[in-house]
Short mmCIF file of C-alpha atoms and ligand atoms in Angstrom, two decimals:
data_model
loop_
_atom_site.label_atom_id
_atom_site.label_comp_id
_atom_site.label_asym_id
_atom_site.label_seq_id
_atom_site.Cartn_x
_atom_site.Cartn_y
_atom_site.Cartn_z
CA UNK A 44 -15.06 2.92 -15.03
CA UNK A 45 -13.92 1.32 -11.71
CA UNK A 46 -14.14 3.44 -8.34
CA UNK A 47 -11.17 3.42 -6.75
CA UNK A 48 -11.02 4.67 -3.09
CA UNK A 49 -8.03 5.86 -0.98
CA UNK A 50 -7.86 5.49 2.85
CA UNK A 51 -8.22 9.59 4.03
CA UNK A 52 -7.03 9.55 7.08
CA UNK A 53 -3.17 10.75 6.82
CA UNK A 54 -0.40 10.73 4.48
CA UNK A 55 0.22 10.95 0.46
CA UNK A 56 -3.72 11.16 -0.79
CA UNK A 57 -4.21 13.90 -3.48
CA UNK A 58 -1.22 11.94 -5.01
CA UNK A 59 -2.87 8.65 -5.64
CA UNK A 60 -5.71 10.19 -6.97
CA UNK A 61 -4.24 12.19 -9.31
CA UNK A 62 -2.31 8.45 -10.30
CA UNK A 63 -5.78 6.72 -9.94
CA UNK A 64 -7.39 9.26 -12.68
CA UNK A 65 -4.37 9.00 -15.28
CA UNK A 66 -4.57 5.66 -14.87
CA UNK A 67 -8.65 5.15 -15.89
CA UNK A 68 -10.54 4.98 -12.83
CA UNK A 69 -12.43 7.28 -10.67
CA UNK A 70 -10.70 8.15 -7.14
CA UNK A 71 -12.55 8.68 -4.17
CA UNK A 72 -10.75 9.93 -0.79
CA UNK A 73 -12.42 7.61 1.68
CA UNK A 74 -13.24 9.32 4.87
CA UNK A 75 -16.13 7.59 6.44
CA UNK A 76 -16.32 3.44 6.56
CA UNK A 77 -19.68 3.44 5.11
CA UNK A 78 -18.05 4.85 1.76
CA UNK A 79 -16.27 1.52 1.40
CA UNK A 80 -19.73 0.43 0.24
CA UNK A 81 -19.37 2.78 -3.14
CA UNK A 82 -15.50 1.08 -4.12
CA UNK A 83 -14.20 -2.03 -6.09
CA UNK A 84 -10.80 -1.48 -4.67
CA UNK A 85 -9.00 0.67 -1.93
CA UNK A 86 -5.34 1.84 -1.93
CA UNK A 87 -3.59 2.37 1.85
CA UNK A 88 -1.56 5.40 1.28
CA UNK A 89 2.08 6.10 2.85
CA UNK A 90 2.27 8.28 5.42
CA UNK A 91 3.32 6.84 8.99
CA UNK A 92 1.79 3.72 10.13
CA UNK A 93 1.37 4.13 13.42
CA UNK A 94 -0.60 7.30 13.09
CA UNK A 95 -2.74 5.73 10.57
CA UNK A 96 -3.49 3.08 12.76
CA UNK A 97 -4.59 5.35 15.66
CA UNK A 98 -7.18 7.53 13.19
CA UNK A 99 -8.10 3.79 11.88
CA UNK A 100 -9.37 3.25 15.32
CA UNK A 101 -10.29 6.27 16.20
CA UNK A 102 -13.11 6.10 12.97
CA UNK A 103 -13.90 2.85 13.84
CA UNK A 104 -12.27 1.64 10.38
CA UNK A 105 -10.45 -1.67 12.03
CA UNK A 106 -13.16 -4.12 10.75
CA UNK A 107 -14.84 -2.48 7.83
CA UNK A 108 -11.23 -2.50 6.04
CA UNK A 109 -10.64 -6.17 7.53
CA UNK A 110 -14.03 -7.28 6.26
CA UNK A 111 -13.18 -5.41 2.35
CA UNK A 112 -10.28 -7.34 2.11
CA UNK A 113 -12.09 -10.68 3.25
CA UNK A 114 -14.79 -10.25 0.40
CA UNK A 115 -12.25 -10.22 -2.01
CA UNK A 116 -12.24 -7.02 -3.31
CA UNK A 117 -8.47 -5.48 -4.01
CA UNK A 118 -6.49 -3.46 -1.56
CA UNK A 119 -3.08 -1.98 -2.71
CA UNK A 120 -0.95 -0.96 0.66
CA UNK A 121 2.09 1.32 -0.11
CA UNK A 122 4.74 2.31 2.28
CA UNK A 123 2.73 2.45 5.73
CA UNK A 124 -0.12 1.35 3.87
CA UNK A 125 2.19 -1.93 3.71
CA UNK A 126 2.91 -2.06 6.82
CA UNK A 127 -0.95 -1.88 7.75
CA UNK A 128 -1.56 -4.85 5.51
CA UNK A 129 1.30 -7.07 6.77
CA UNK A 130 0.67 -10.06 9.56
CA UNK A 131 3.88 -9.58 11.62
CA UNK A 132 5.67 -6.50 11.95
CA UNK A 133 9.69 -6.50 13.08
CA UNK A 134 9.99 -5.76 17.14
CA UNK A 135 6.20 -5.17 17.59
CA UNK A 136 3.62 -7.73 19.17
CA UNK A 137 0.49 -6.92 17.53
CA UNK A 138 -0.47 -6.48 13.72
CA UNK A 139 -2.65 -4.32 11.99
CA UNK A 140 -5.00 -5.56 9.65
CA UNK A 141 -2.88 -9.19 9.37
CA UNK A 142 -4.38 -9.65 5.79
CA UNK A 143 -1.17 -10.33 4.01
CA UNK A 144 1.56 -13.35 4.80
CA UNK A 145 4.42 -11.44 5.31
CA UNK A 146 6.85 -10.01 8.38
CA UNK A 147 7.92 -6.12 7.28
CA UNK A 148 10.88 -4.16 9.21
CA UNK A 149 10.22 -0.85 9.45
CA UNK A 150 12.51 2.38 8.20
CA UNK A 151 14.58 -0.31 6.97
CA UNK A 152 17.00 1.15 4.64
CA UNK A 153 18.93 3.17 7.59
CA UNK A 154 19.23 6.73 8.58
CA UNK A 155 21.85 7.78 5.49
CA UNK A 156 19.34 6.70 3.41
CA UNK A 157 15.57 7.91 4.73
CA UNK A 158 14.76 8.81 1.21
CA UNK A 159 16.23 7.66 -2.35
CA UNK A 160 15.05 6.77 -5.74
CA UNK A 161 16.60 3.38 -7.40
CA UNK A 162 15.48 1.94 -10.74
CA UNK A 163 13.85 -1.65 -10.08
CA UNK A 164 12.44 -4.57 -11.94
CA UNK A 165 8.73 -4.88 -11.08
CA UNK A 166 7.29 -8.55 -12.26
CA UNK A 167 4.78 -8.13 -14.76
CA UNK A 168 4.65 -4.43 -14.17
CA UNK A 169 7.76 -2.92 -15.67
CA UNK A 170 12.06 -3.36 -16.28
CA UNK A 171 12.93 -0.08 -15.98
CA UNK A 172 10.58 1.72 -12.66
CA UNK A 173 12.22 4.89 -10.67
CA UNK A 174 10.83 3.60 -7.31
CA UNK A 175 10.55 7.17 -4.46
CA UNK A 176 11.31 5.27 -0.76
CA UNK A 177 10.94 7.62 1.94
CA UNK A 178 11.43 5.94 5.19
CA UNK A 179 10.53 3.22 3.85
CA UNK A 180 9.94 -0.74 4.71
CA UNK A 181 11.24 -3.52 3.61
CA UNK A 182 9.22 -7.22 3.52
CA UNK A 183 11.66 -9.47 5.50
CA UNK A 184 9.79 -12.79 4.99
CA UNK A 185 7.20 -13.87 2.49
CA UNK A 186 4.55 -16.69 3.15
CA UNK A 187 4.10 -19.73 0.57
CA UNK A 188 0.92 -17.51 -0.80
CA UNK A 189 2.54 -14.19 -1.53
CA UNK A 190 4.65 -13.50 -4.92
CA UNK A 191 7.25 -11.60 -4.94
CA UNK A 192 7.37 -8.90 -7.57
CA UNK A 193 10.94 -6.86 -7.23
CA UNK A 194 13.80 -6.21 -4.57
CA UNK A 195 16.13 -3.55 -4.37
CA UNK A 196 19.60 -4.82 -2.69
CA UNK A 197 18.31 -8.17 -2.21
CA UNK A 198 15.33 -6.86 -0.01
CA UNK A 199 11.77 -7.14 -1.00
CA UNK A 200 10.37 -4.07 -2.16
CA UNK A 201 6.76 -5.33 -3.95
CA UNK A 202 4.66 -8.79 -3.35
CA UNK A 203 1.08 -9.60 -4.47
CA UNK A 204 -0.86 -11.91 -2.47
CA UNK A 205 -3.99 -12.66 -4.76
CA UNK A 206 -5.56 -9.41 -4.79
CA UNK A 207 -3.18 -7.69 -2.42
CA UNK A 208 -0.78 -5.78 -3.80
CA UNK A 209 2.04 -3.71 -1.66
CA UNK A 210 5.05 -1.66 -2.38
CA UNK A 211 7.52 -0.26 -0.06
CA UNK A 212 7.87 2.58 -2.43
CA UNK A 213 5.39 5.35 -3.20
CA UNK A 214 4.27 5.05 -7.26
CA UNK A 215 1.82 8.05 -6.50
CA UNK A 216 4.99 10.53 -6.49
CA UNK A 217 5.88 10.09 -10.13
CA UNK A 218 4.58 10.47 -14.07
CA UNK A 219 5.28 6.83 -14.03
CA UNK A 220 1.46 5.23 -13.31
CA UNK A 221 2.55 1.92 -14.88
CA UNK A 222 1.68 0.17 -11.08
CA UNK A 223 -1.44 1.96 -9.87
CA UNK A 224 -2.51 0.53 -13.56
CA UNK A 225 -1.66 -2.59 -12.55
CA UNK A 226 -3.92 -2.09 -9.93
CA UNK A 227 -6.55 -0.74 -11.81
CA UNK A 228 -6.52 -3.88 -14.26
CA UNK A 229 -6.11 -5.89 -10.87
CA UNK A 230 -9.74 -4.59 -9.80
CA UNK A 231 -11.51 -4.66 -13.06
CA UNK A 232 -11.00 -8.50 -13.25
N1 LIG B 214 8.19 4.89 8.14
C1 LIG B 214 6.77 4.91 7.97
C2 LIG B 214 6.07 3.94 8.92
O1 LIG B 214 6.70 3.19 9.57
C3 LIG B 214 6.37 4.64 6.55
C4 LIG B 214 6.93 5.70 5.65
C5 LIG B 214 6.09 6.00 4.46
O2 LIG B 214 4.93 5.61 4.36
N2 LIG B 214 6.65 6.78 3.55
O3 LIG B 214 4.87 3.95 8.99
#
């Protein structure tokens, strides 16, 4: 069984381990960067970027998650987590971890609509997926590396970049565990 770890620091945890374990792998909240040692793969939960990004540094996380990606071994970035992974982020000047090709606008979908469900095509994944945005982002540009795998209203919603995977929605909030298996297949091969 693969280990699958989830960033502790803020936001929707318990969730995507409960989706990890129906989906056939073993979570582990990740609290402590040494415990990226013990995973094959590591999921960015949502929750609210910038917040994340100040406990990232406050732990000293910045490199250790930098350096997990760089080995090769899978990270899946949802909501904020996508925003963590993305290079350029809409009206700010620096990046977070700058591992994936892509420029994301943040709470993109406008005020009216902070949270909604919308049924959505994911590539490979699924035709028929309730996707849960809260807040959510949207990926504004793509670079030549990075496949997109569903939009909702013409904006990107989901993109893989070899074995990154991000969604602007949250799958952890549903029955529906047809992407974190995705995932999970993503980091057994
Ligand atoms: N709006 C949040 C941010 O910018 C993301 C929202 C979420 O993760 N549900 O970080």
């Amino acid at each position: 069984m693969v280990k699958i770890g989830v960033l502790g620091l803020q936001g929707a945890i318990r969730e995507h381990i409960r989706s990890v374990e129906a989906s056939g792998a073993e979570g582990i909240v990740i609290k402590y960067k040494e415990q990226l040692d013990e995973i094959d793969g590591l999921i960015l939960p949502g929750g609210e970027s910038t917040t994340m990004r100040r406990l990232i540094d406050k732990y000293d996380f910045l490199d250790a998650l930098k350096n997990f990606g760089q080995q090769g071994k899978p990270i899946f970035g949802t909501c904020a987590g996508l925003i963590l992974l993305a290079t350029d982020i809409v009206g700010q000047d620096h990046a977070h971890l700058a591992l994936v090709d892509m420029k994301v606008e943040r709470n993109a979908f406008g005020r009216q609509r902070e949270s909604f469900e919308a049924a959505i095509n994911i590539k490979g994944v699924a035709e028929d997926y309730e996707a849960v945005f809260i807040r959510a982002p949207y990926i504004a540009e793509v670079g030549p590396e990075v496949d997109v795998l569903a939009t909702h209203n013409d904006k990107i919603v989901a993109a893989q970049q070899g074995h990154y995977l991000c969604s602007a929605f949250h799958p952890e909030l549903t029955d529906d565990h047809r992407l974190t298996e995705y995932f999970v297949k993503m980091v057994e091969r």
